[in-house]
XYZ file of C-alpha atoms in Angstrom:
742
model
C 13.810 -24.118 -31.266
C 10.589 -24.714 -33.089
C 7.803 -26.345 -30.762
C 9.081 -30.238 -32.317
C 12.577 -29.476 -31.056
C 14.090 -28.305 -34.588
C 16.476 -25.200 -34.206
C 14.861 -21.673 -36.903
C 16.397 -18.965 -37.678
C 16.517 -16.019 -35.809
C 15.650 -14.150 -38.793
C 13.260 -14.520 -41.895
C 14.143 -14.383 -45.527
C 11.255 -11.512 -46.071
C 12.003 -9.439 -43.166
C 13.866 -8.671 -39.662
C 12.962 -10.644 -36.511
C 11.631 -9.183 -33.213
C 13.854 -8.823 -30.338
C 13.919 -12.492 -29.395
C 15.165 -13.862 -25.989
C 16.675 -17.210 -26.108
C 13.553 -18.773 -25.022
C 12.105 -17.156 -28.369
C 9.556 -15.165 -27.194
C 9.774 -11.419 -25.852
C 12.446 -10.377 -22.757
C 10.517 -8.915 -20.186
C 10.310 -5.388 -20.924
C 11.207 -2.676 -18.471
C 9.144 0.229 -17.547
C 10.162 3.006 -20.271
C 11.460 6.411 -18.722
C 8.881 8.546 -20.120
C 6.279 6.333 -17.977
C 8.973 6.213 -15.063
C 8.463 10.000 -15.049
C 4.769 10.247 -15.238
C 4.801 7.396 -12.483
C 7.373 9.865 -10.404
C 4.604 12.697 -10.563
C 1.915 10.707 -9.444
C 3.826 8.849 -6.663
C 4.839 13.210 -5.647
C 1.262 13.699 -5.822
C 0.613 10.617 -3.438
C 3.423 11.178 -0.797
C 1.777 15.051 -0.538
C -1.942 14.566 -0.008
C -0.593 11.273 1.985
C 1.481 13.921 4.048
C -0.732 16.630 4.752
C -3.576 14.013 5.802
C -1.343 12.487 8.453
C -0.139 15.368 9.905
C -2.130 18.825 9.080
C -5.465 19.627 11.003
C -7.341 20.728 8.000
C -9.005 24.906 8.478
C -12.841 24.910 8.832
C -14.909 28.086 9.924
C -15.865 28.353 13.380
C -12.405 27.285 14.410
C -10.335 29.137 16.683
C -6.455 28.915 15.940
C -5.159 29.712 19.435
C -2.472 28.506 21.919
C -1.356 28.462 26.029
C -0.684 31.807 27.003
C -2.503 33.991 24.251
C -5.431 36.505 25.207
C -8.739 35.295 24.029
C -9.827 37.749 21.029
C -13.979 37.342 22.388
C -16.062 35.283 24.932
C -16.085 31.622 23.145
C -19.252 29.946 24.578
C -19.804 26.475 23.974
C -22.142 24.994 20.609
C -23.307 22.047 22.947
C -23.550 20.767 25.602
C -20.899 18.225 26.850
C -19.263 16.354 29.541
C -15.959 14.956 29.002
C -12.594 13.745 30.589
C -10.230 16.392 30.875
C -6.925 14.866 30.487
C -5.611 18.226 32.108
C -7.609 18.099 34.997
C -6.869 14.180 35.318
C -2.929 14.832 35.135
C -3.624 18.186 37.756
C -5.001 16.314 40.399
C -2.782 13.282 40.325
C 0.371 14.902 40.610
C -1.137 17.216 43.474
C -1.461 13.869 44.863
C 1.740 12.746 44.468
C 3.232 15.742 45.696
C 1.603 14.966 49.167
C 3.651 12.064 49.564
C 6.455 12.740 51.705
C 9.785 10.836 50.719
C 9.945 7.573 52.368
C 13.173 7.086 54.960
C 15.021 4.233 56.348
C 17.469 4.279 59.083
C 21.541 3.541 57.776
C 23.116 0.704 59.943
C 26.294 1.358 61.907
C 26.156 5.084 61.332
C 26.627 5.874 65.320
C 29.463 3.219 65.440
C 31.529 4.468 62.556
C 31.601 7.893 63.929
C 32.360 7.104 67.252
C 35.416 5.402 66.231
C 35.721 8.090 63.600
C 36.592 11.042 66.207
C 39.052 8.318 68.044
C 41.013 7.937 64.524
C 41.124 11.910 64.586
C 42.225 12.399 68.030
C 44.989 9.971 67.739
C 46.115 12.099 64.682
C 45.893 15.237 66.322
C 47.310 14.018 69.781
C 50.472 12.866 67.479
C 50.419 16.660 65.608
C 50.451 18.284 69.370
C 53.148 16.501 70.680
C 55.417 16.943 67.595
C 57.493 20.333 68.674
C 59.354 20.053 65.274
C 56.395 20.844 63.114
C 55.609 24.486 62.613
C 51.763 25.339 63.339
C 51.118 26.195 59.818
C 51.737 22.915 59.068
C 49.806 20.805 61.894
C 47.309 23.683 60.808
C 47.222 21.885 57.333
C 47.689 18.712 58.138
C 44.353 18.609 59.838
C 42.489 20.237 57.378
C 43.527 17.699 55.105
C 41.723 15.004 57.010
C 38.690 13.629 55.065
C 35.098 13.023 55.778
C 35.630 15.921 58.121
C 36.023 20.141 57.993
C 36.871 22.399 60.180
C 37.682 26.013 60.119
C 41.517 27.359 60.858
C 40.273 29.106 63.962
C 38.534 26.197 65.420
C 41.709 23.914 64.061
C 44.085 26.796 66.184
C 41.839 26.571 69.476
C 42.083 22.618 69.292
C 46.028 22.906 69.316
C 46.353 25.478 71.679
C 44.534 23.628 74.428
C 46.444 22.251 77.539
C 46.304 18.437 77.770
C 44.075 18.419 80.411
C 41.807 20.509 78.590
C 42.172 18.710 75.343
C 41.272 15.122 77.348
C 37.999 16.371 78.456
C 36.981 17.488 74.481
C 38.198 13.949 73.564
C 35.758 13.059 76.428
C 32.863 15.195 75.622
C 32.842 14.932 72.020
C 32.131 10.951 71.942
C 29.523 11.412 73.651
C 27.222 14.289 72.361
C 27.787 12.969 68.936
C 26.632 9.666 70.629
C 23.489 10.878 72.001
C 22.641 13.003 68.964
C 23.154 10.619 66.354
C 20.249 8.219 68.576
C 17.562 10.730 67.434
C 16.542 10.526 63.481
C 18.643 13.050 61.030
C 17.992 13.581 57.546
C 19.627 15.482 54.966
C 16.858 17.647 55.226
C 17.577 18.098 59.120
C 21.227 17.921 58.845
C 21.527 21.637 59.060
C 18.968 21.952 61.770
C 20.673 19.339 64.375
C 24.069 21.108 64.020
C 22.676 24.235 65.284
C 21.194 22.523 68.170
C 24.670 20.742 69.253
C 25.505 23.224 72.116
C 22.549 22.232 73.655
C 24.237 19.371 73.989
C 27.760 20.331 74.983
C 27.977 20.060 78.949
C 31.816 22.330 79.195
C 32.448 25.674 81.476
C 35.334 26.654 79.433
C 34.439 28.566 76.178
C 37.552 27.328 74.490
C 36.842 23.668 75.197
C 32.896 24.175 74.281
C 33.719 25.288 71.077
C 36.814 22.589 69.822
C 33.876 20.376 71.343
C 31.207 21.709 69.109
C 33.087 22.244 66.045
C 34.367 18.257 66.245
C 30.743 17.105 66.731
C 29.339 19.268 64.105
C 31.836 17.920 61.658
C 30.984 14.551 62.392
C 27.526 14.964 62.154
C 25.976 12.989 59.046
C 22.263 11.502 58.540
C 21.491 8.407 59.374
C 18.245 8.480 57.495
C 18.343 8.361 53.686
C 15.293 8.217 51.300
C 14.476 4.968 49.746
C 13.591 6.255 46.043
C 11.747 3.062 44.923
C 9.399 2.825 48.274
C 8.990 6.676 47.627
C 8.006 6.108 43.674
C 5.819 3.619 44.648
C 4.098 5.367 47.132
C 3.428 8.262 45.014
C 2.281 5.873 42.284
C -0.592 4.495 44.479
C -1.569 7.791 45.349
C -1.653 8.869 41.638
C -4.002 6.183 40.776
C -6.108 5.997 43.005
C -7.171 9.513 41.760
C -10.634 8.877 39.192
C -10.425 10.611 36.009
C -11.699 13.739 36.390
C -14.403 15.441 34.023
C -15.473 18.856 32.930
C -18.888 19.962 31.479
C -19.933 23.141 29.959
C -23.702 23.984 29.465
C -24.690 25.000 26.080
C -24.044 28.341 26.014
C -21.804 28.997 28.506
C -19.175 31.196 28.435
C -15.665 28.973 28.000
C -13.275 31.475 28.440
C -13.720 35.734 28.309
C -12.609 37.929 25.570
C -8.781 39.223 27.306
C -8.254 35.984 29.381
C -5.347 34.494 28.810
C -5.856 30.703 27.688
C -4.845 28.277 29.825
C -4.335 24.106 28.895
C -8.107 23.649 30.047
C -9.169 26.097 27.652
C -7.793 24.957 25.029
C -8.910 21.160 25.538
C -12.434 22.572 26.272
C -11.724 24.022 22.701
C -10.842 20.883 21.227
C -13.172 18.498 22.746
C -15.766 21.038 21.133
C -14.347 20.978 17.842
C -13.787 24.583 18.074
C -9.949 24.025 18.036
C -7.555 24.489 15.421
C -4.184 23.039 16.063
C -0.636 24.854 14.664
C 1.176 22.790 12.297
C 3.192 20.310 14.014
C 6.488 20.015 12.427
C 7.799 16.839 14.219
C 4.818 15.190 13.230
C 4.627 16.489 9.627
C 8.351 15.529 9.209
C 7.416 11.870 10.964
C 4.556 11.742 8.051
C 6.708 12.638 5.233
C 8.754 9.549 6.347
C 5.966 7.376 6.211
C 4.438 8.565 3.180
C 7.843 7.843 1.569
C 8.386 4.279 2.605
C 4.734 3.454 1.707
C 5.260 5.543 -1.816
C 8.632 3.111 -2.272
C 6.320 0.157 -1.768
C 4.085 1.484 -4.642
C 7.334 2.005 -6.816
C 8.963 -1.354 -6.199
C 5.625 -3.026 -7.544
C 5.482 -0.836 -10.724
C 8.659 -0.744 -11.623
C 9.716 -4.433 -11.763
C 10.759 -5.819 -15.257
C 7.576 -7.022 -16.937
C 5.214 -4.145 -15.472
C 4.754 -1.696 -18.693
C 0.922 -2.218 -18.366
C 0.984 -2.034 -14.634
C 2.593 1.866 -14.541
C 0.268 2.929 -17.664
C -1.056 6.376 -17.158
C -4.556 5.142 -17.310
C -3.901 2.386 -14.339
C -1.886 5.037 -12.121
C -4.953 7.680 -12.919
C -7.440 5.277 -11.798
C -5.435 3.898 -8.643
C -4.354 7.511 -7.657
C -8.270 8.540 -8.391
C -9.649 5.673 -6.087
C -6.958 6.501 -3.486
C -7.441 10.347 -3.443
C -11.154 10.261 -2.759
C -10.947 7.432 -0.337
C -8.327 9.212 1.724
C -9.880 12.734 1.411
C -13.084 10.340 3.219
C -10.993 8.678 5.573
C -9.446 12.222 6.678
C -13.521 12.789 8.034
C -14.640 9.722 8.870
C -11.678 7.645 10.711
C -11.048 10.255 13.187
C -14.038 10.962 14.911
C -14.305 8.756 17.952
C -18.139 7.680 17.342
C -19.418 5.117 15.441
C -18.924 6.941 12.307
C -15.467 5.307 11.867
C -17.451 2.522 11.382
C -18.755 3.351 7.968
C -15.854 4.254 6.403
C -16.477 1.665 3.246
C -12.726 0.699 2.748
C -14.294 -2.547 1.240
C -15.449 -0.304 -1.603
C -12.195 0.562 -2.786
C -10.388 -2.826 -2.435
C -13.593 -4.468 -4.343
C -12.975 -1.618 -7.137
C -9.282 -2.180 -6.881
C -9.110 -6.006 -7.097
C -11.899 -6.019 -9.967
C -10.198 -3.297 -12.122
C -6.726 -3.495 -11.583
C -6.018 -6.851 -9.913
C -5.233 -8.905 -6.018
C -1.728 -7.519 -6.029
C -2.982 -3.695 -6.257
C -5.513 -4.227 -3.581
C -2.902 -6.055 -0.962
C -1.240 -2.739 -1.636
C -3.801 -0.773 -0.708
C -4.976 -2.207 1.934
C -1.547 -2.273 3.623
C -1.483 1.727 2.573
C -4.829 2.438 4.053
C -4.038 0.433 7.084
C -1.291 2.482 8.162
C -3.341 5.385 7.793
C -6.245 4.790 9.717
C -3.305 3.895 12.205
C -2.395 6.972 12.067
C -5.623 8.705 12.140
C -7.459 7.093 14.414
C -7.847 7.387 18.328
C -7.954 3.823 19.056
C -6.352 2.099 16.478
C -6.836 -1.646 16.644
C -10.101 -2.445 16.636
C -10.978 0.227 14.130
C -7.895 -0.908 11.415
C -8.312 -4.638 12.206
C -12.576 -4.244 11.464
C -11.684 -2.017 8.452
C -9.069 -4.347 6.643
C -10.619 -7.919 7.621
C -13.921 -6.915 5.627
C -11.948 -5.032 2.662
C -10.375 -8.123 2.303
C -13.098 -10.657 2.338
C -14.877 -8.670 -0.086
C -12.467 -8.241 -2.787
C -12.117 -11.788 -2.147
C -15.372 -12.620 -2.737
C -16.203 -9.989 -5.278
C -13.451 -11.503 -7.609
C -13.310 -9.579 -10.966
C -17.363 -8.845 -10.535
C -18.463 -10.745 -13.223
C -22.004 -11.133 -12.012
C -23.942 -8.618 -10.469
C -24.817 -11.135 -7.837
C -21.207 -11.268 -6.792
C -21.680 -7.686 -5.332
C -24.460 -8.530 -3.503
C -22.381 -12.063 -2.146
C -19.288 -9.403 -1.199
C -21.474 -7.011 0.913
C -23.162 -9.861 2.762
C -19.424 -11.264 3.341
C -18.052 -7.470 4.474
C -21.855 -7.501 6.474
C -20.684 -10.631 8.229
C -16.955 -10.410 8.753
C -17.650 -6.779 10.153
C -20.024 -7.965 12.684
C -17.463 -11.072 13.818
C -14.628 -8.499 14.411
C -16.851 -6.246 16.231
C -18.160 -9.055 18.818
C -14.780 -9.855 19.173
C -13.389 -6.507 20.292
C -16.160 -6.378 22.360
C -17.690 -8.938 24.229
C -13.872 -8.740 26.372
C -14.803 -5.747 27.383
C -18.727 -4.930 27.137
C -17.697 -0.928 27.513
C -21.224 -0.152 25.560
C -24.777 0.116 26.924
C -27.503 -2.126 24.951
C -28.040 1.221 22.499
C -24.231 1.342 22.150
C -24.291 -2.218 20.915
C -26.946 -1.693 18.666
C -25.269 1.390 16.462
C -22.335 -0.437 16.715
C -23.546 -3.358 14.703
C -25.466 -1.753 12.915
C -22.999 0.338 11.601
C -21.225 -2.858 10.523
C -24.104 -4.523 8.724
C -24.486 -0.720 6.624
C -20.878 -0.842 6.014
C -21.553 -4.195 4.197
C -24.184 -2.709 1.628
C -22.452 0.447 1.330
C -19.189 -1.191 0.505
C -21.398 -3.047 -2.225
C -23.441 -0.385 -3.603
C -20.610 2.226 -4.199
C -18.239 -0.704 -5.433
C -21.284 -1.185 -8.451
C -21.762 2.170 -8.896
C -17.929 2.637 -9.461
C -17.481 -0.016 -11.521
C -19.764 1.358 -14.083
C -18.671 4.990 -13.743
C -14.916 4.299 -13.363
C -14.815 1.606 -16.084
C -16.510 4.227 -18.340
C -14.521 7.160 -17.124
C -10.807 5.813 -17.477
C -11.601 3.416 -20.231
C -11.460 -0.079 -18.712
C -13.254 -3.046 -19.863
C -14.840 -4.247 -16.790
C -16.334 -7.640 -16.761
C -20.008 -5.898 -17.164
C -18.832 -4.036 -19.768
C -17.513 -6.602 -21.511
C -20.923 -8.871 -21.200
C -22.463 -5.586 -22.519
C -20.526 -6.222 -25.454
C -20.678 -9.824 -25.627
C -24.684 -9.526 -26.322
C -25.486 -10.134 -30.180
C -27.471 -7.411 -30.132
C -24.981 -4.887 -29.646
C -25.128 -2.559 -32.941
C -21.879 -3.245 -34.100
C -22.224 -7.201 -33.790
C -25.420 -6.834 -35.250
C -23.811 -4.665 -38.593
C -21.131 -7.620 -38.785
C -23.849 -10.452 -38.407
C -25.630 -8.749 -41.751
C -23.398 -6.791 -43.608
C -20.437 -9.265 -43.206
C -22.054 -13.098 -41.621
C -18.943 -15.194 -43.058
C -16.695 -13.079 -40.860
C -19.118 -13.092 -37.752
C -18.957 -16.714 -37.762
C -15.125 -17.238 -38.251
C -15.075 -14.778 -35.110
C -17.085 -17.079 -33.213
C -15.129 -19.742 -34.321
C -11.773 -17.768 -32.917
C -13.140 -16.616 -30.137
C -14.052 -20.195 -28.926
C -10.418 -21.279 -29.507
C -8.621 -18.188 -28.265
C -10.600 -18.797 -25.219
C -10.164 -22.201 -24.527
C -6.321 -21.010 -24.730
C -6.398 -18.488 -22.426
C -7.961 -20.454 -19.951
C -5.103 -23.047 -20.434
C -2.009 -20.251 -19.915
C -3.944 -18.044 -16.932
C -4.723 -15.150 -19.145
C -8.162 -13.616 -19.247
C -10.474 -15.817 -20.981
C -13.352 -13.269 -21.332
C -11.564 -10.661 -22.629
C -9.893 -12.688 -25.292
C -13.917 -14.014 -26.169
C -15.312 -10.379 -26.083
C -12.012 -9.234 -28.140
C -12.400 -12.021 -30.707
C -16.069 -10.831 -31.422
C -14.802 -7.952 -32.380
C -11.452 -8.364 -34.309
C -12.840 -8.295 -37.719
C -15.610 -5.378 -37.386
C -13.485 -3.388 -40.386
C -14.463 -5.910 -42.898
C -17.756 -4.527 -42.485
C -16.964 -1.021 -44.865
C -16.095 -4.087 -47.585
C -17.347 -7.055 -46.995
C -17.184 -8.452 -50.249
C -13.809 -8.424 -50.995
C -13.378 -10.671 -48.028
C -13.637 -14.267 -49.526
C -15.819 -14.920 -46.377
C -18.272 -13.037 -47.429
C -18.343 -13.296 -51.438
C -20.854 -14.996 -53.025
C -19.764 -18.135 -55.433
C -18.445 -16.546 -58.411
C -18.081 -12.512 -57.899
C -14.370 -12.092 -57.169
C -13.903 -8.155 -56.571
C -10.135 -8.604 -56.886
C -9.700 -10.005 -60.574
C -10.690 -6.100 -61.269
C -7.934 -4.771 -59.194
C -4.212 -4.429 -59.555
C -2.301 -6.708 -56.046
C -1.067 -3.168 -55.318
C -4.670 -1.989 -54.714
C -6.533 -5.615 -53.037
C -3.763 -5.536 -50.392
C -4.577 -1.945 -49.168
C -8.034 -2.720 -48.971
C -7.041 -5.934 -46.768
C -5.037 -4.286 -44.766
C -7.383 -0.756 -44.581
C -9.945 -3.371 -43.182
C -7.767 -2.877 -39.634
C -8.263 0.713 -40.140
C -11.903 0.797 -40.770
C -12.163 -1.104 -37.882
C -10.714 1.286 -35.247
C -12.728 3.884 -36.435
C -15.515 1.554 -36.019
C -14.508 0.839 -32.237
C -13.902 5.081 -31.575
C -17.593 5.504 -33.251
C -19.007 2.932 -30.769
C -16.768 3.894 -28.291
C -15.661 -0.135 -27.659
C -12.524 -0.351 -24.399
C -9.203 0.224 -25.005
C -8.627 -3.271 -24.169
C -11.108 -3.906 -27.487
C -9.112 -1.817 -29.998
C -6.304 -3.602 -29.136
C -7.304 -6.778 -30.182
C -8.783 -4.843 -33.728
C -5.033 -3.443 -34.009
C -2.816 -6.008 -33.175
C -4.138 -9.647 -33.956
C -2.109 -9.038 -37.480
C 0.496 -7.449 -36.439
C 2.996 -6.430 -38.662
C 2.635 -9.703 -40.908
C 2.673 -9.591 -44.796
C -0.001 -9.949 -47.251
C 1.639 -12.652 -48.680
C -0.327 -13.675 -51.262
C -1.134 -10.502 -53.615
C 2.778 -9.230 -52.464
C 3.449 -12.662 -54.287
C 0.954 -11.568 -57.405
C 2.657 -8.563 -57.489
C 6.157 -10.052 -57.924
C 5.100 -11.827 -61.043
C 3.988 -8.575 -62.306
C 6.702 -6.264 -61.609
C 9.914 -8.672 -60.685
C 11.031 -9.303 -57.128
C 13.010 -5.908 -57.408
C 10.327 -3.573 -58.507
C 8.019 -4.363 -55.108
C 8.529 -2.401 -52.418
C 7.548 -5.184 -49.437
C 6.220 -2.547 -47.237
C 3.310 -1.958 -49.486
C 1.960 -5.251 -48.587
C 2.724 -4.989 -44.449
C 0.436 -4.714 -41.742
C 0.818 -1.480 -39.859
C 1.097 -3.292 -36.600
C 1.392 -2.664 -33.603
C 2.697 -6.446 -32.903
C 0.600 -8.306 -29.757
C 1.459 -6.341 -26.580
C -0.445 -8.723 -24.175
C -1.005 -12.441 -23.718
C -4.833 -12.103 -25.292
C -4.151 -10.151 -28.425
C -1.003 -12.880 -28.905
C -3.622 -15.985 -28.547
C -5.975 -14.172 -31.193
C -3.157 -13.877 -33.430
C -2.512 -17.482 -33.594
C -6.127 -18.682 -32.860
C -6.953 -16.667 -35.999
C -4.022 -17.827 -38.356
C -4.777 -21.481 -36.893
C -8.285 -21.960 -37.570
C -8.253 -20.245 -41.046
C -5.146 -22.418 -42.152
C -6.791 -26.195 -40.360
C -10.033 -24.750 -42.189
C -8.384 -24.423 -45.482
C -6.612 -27.158 -45.569
C -9.036 -29.674 -43.958
C -6.924 -32.364 -42.441
C -8.107 -35.708 -41.967
C -6.018 -36.425 -38.477
C -4.766 -35.150 -35.648
C -1.336 -35.390 -36.430
C -2.277 -33.019 -39.990
C -3.901 -30.901 -37.518
C -0.869 -30.693 -35.214
C 1.741 -29.999 -38.461
C -0.462 -27.410 -39.304
C -0.559 -25.476 -35.940
C 3.238 -26.262 -35.328
C 4.237 -24.465 -38.569
C 1.951 -21.411 -37.894
C 2.900 -20.723 -34.461
C 7.058 -21.352 -35.219
C 6.518 -19.090 -38.491
C 5.114 -16.338 -35.819
C 8.258 -16.816 -33.986
C 10.517 -16.605 -36.855
C 9.301 -13.351 -37.957
C 8.976 -11.867 -34.525
C 5.097 -11.365 -34.151
C 5.340 -12.188 -30.646
C 8.235 -10.296 -29.308
C 6.325 -8.011 -27.972
C 3.787 -9.828 -25.971
C 4.902 -11.327 -22.181
C 4.167 -15.411 -23.920
C 6.730 -18.384 -23.128
C 7.639 -21.134 -24.684
C 5.447 -23.047 -22.061
C 2.785 -20.910 -22.954
C 3.037 -21.538 -26.423
C 3.027 -25.546 -26.026
C -0.125 -25.217 -24.262
C -1.274 -23.175 -26.475
C -0.710 -25.729 -28.968
C -1.848 -28.940 -27.375
C -5.452 -26.333 -26.602
C -5.552 -25.551 -30.357
C -5.151 -29.023 -31.589
C -7.612 -30.745 -29.571
C -10.140 -28.107 -30.491
C -9.457 -27.891 -34.042
C -9.660 -31.972 -34.174
C -12.939 -31.554 -32.511
C -14.334 -28.963 -35.365
C -12.959 -30.027 -38.272
C -13.347 -33.677 -37.636
C -12.803 -35.856 -41.302
C -15.793 -36.240 -43.489
C -16.439 -39.450 -45.185
C -14.168 -39.856 -48.331
C -15.598 -41.607 -51.278
C -12.746 -43.090 -53.689
C -13.985 -40.701 -56.292
C -13.496 -37.425 -54.144
C -10.854 -38.275 -52.169
C -7.277 -36.117 -52.523
C -4.518 -35.596 -50.111
C -4.652 -32.931 -46.947
C -2.818 -30.215 -48.197
C -0.473 -28.373 -45.259
C -0.606 -24.650 -45.924
C 2.438 -22.812 -45.164
C 1.969 -20.163 -42.370
C 2.008 -16.747 -42.973
C 2.395 -13.289 -40.909
C -0.985 -11.563 -42.129
C -3.491 -14.246 -39.802
C -6.074 -14.790 -42.241
C -5.074 -17.836 -43.918
C -1.901 -19.218 -44.852
C 0.401 -18.753 -48.198
C -0.345 -22.003 -49.390
C -3.462 -22.114 -50.122
C -3.720 -18.686 -50.547
C -5.088 -16.290 -47.546
C -8.643 -16.192 -47.447
C -8.463 -12.305 -47.066
C -6.463 -11.928 -50.198
C -7.885 -14.781 -52.747
C -10.071 -14.290 -55.903
C -12.873 -16.570 -55.576
C -12.447 -19.935 -57.791
C -15.150 -22.638 -56.681
C -14.771 -22.796 -53.349
C -14.812 -26.392 -52.838
C -12.867 -27.676 -55.980
C -10.072 -25.176 -55.829
C -7.794 -23.904 -51.974
C -8.529 -20.605 -52.735
C -12.297 -21.018 -51.163
C -10.073 -20.662 -47.785
């Protein structure tokens, strides 16, 4: 529907409309297949590099790729004096302390009485077997062998069964007594065999067979009455382990760590590592873990890039900038963060986040901050304070610098980062106070220098990356907005009417951009340059012509239309010559879209008839506006020209003109490639009406000069409405007396 609520057709009589959604504007564009492939290629580089940084110790000169058990190829000396806490020596000392602690045993209750009772039960069973005359001897032996919790040899069982009743009675009397005496002492699982060997010394029987039977029974019934207590044993060993202080090792400069031909031990490898002489081999498990982490991080970026409507986010220019910045800071993090000294506190993550926030936006900044938080956590030896320090300063700096529209913003951001760094350092150091005065001075100095370094790198990178990747940074836009820019000076001197029109359009579009959340500064500067192509042939455009001079009167409509249309091509050539940013060139290329040069098209039809005119000869080549900013320029350009031409006398007349212009652009599909919504268009309409009513306010109308305001029909050219004819294409009659003065 139109903004006034009335329905409009989905096609225009002159050309098919663009792909409109049910809301009348473009559906969110999905990322194209080609762009997806490019983004995936960048993602592959991202994953590989992140994996290598996290998992691989990069080889450097002067390091030895050795392992425990290898033979040292040469005498290896300490390059400097060093004293360090040796994890290997500390662990060895603690293990020795643990081994010195014997197992803690505690008595088992009722073992003695239980075993004596068990002996009596066995005697009763044997008595029954001895008196059974019907059972064969083999079955009796087997029955005794199958008794639980007691093991007797066949020879001992045969001896027991062969004893006469008196001898057996003496065995039954002697066995519990000896068992009771022996179990009064401590018997452990480790001393059970020794106790069994001492059993004969407790037996007071003269007969050998009786003594042998008694010894066999006592040995079979003996069991430990002291068992180890694992919890108390481990607690004692833990106490002994914890009592060992960390062990230190030291080497003087030039002292030999390991001699040529010696087998390398874990202590040698540790010393080489502490002296930065060790080159570790590839850890495949660590590599796999790093790869999975990299995949997860890349997926987070991919989810953001490949959302519907994120075509601009996935542009090669943006991805190239993002990858270049992240690669540079990733390599820097690899060099600085693993160092356990104060060097890691100089890592200027804030410079990266400020650049990302200013050049690509806050969502990108948050993703990059999360990414580097994970990376630094994997690299740092003490990750929590380092991650907190870096991320807090980085986010604070990005929020303070904003879009970097003023140089002072970088100074404020640097101060904010320094203050945030100092607070984080104080928060982590105050509870522990592990450093001396010199250490505190170094740490707090690093925190302050980090802020200054981040601000300086950001300011330098702002200019450098803005130029390299053709990004319209706020500072670059500020330079372009100055009237002394060579191209604007040419516009003022060669096409003053166009320059004045551009100023009016820029004010109008900028206010609308602020209302709908677009980039107002970019919109203003883009409007300054959108018509610079008119410098080449300024007098063919009505706003630059002297009164009474009409060069179009000597040309046919086809030639006139091509001259009008060519100002887009001329503008692009000038933009390339003066190296205008890509985003500014979009305003030049898109501000007319694919609109029709309607006046000369109708003039041609008068000459050749409707069938003799090819509409393509009178259409701008496009492309259509692809951003909110360029779409605003198209609407502001058309509305300002139409209102200026018709000179309305009331707010209602201005409102009607603006509504017709916006609805016409919707019908013709000129907004089908932009992310504008109907809500945006309604806010734009209100801003345009309010602003245009203030600029083109009614004058005093005398009776003899009174006339009715003419409300023109909008066209697709963006220069002026179809009735009266567009400013770019109308021949010049008297500028006030006829509508062609538009």
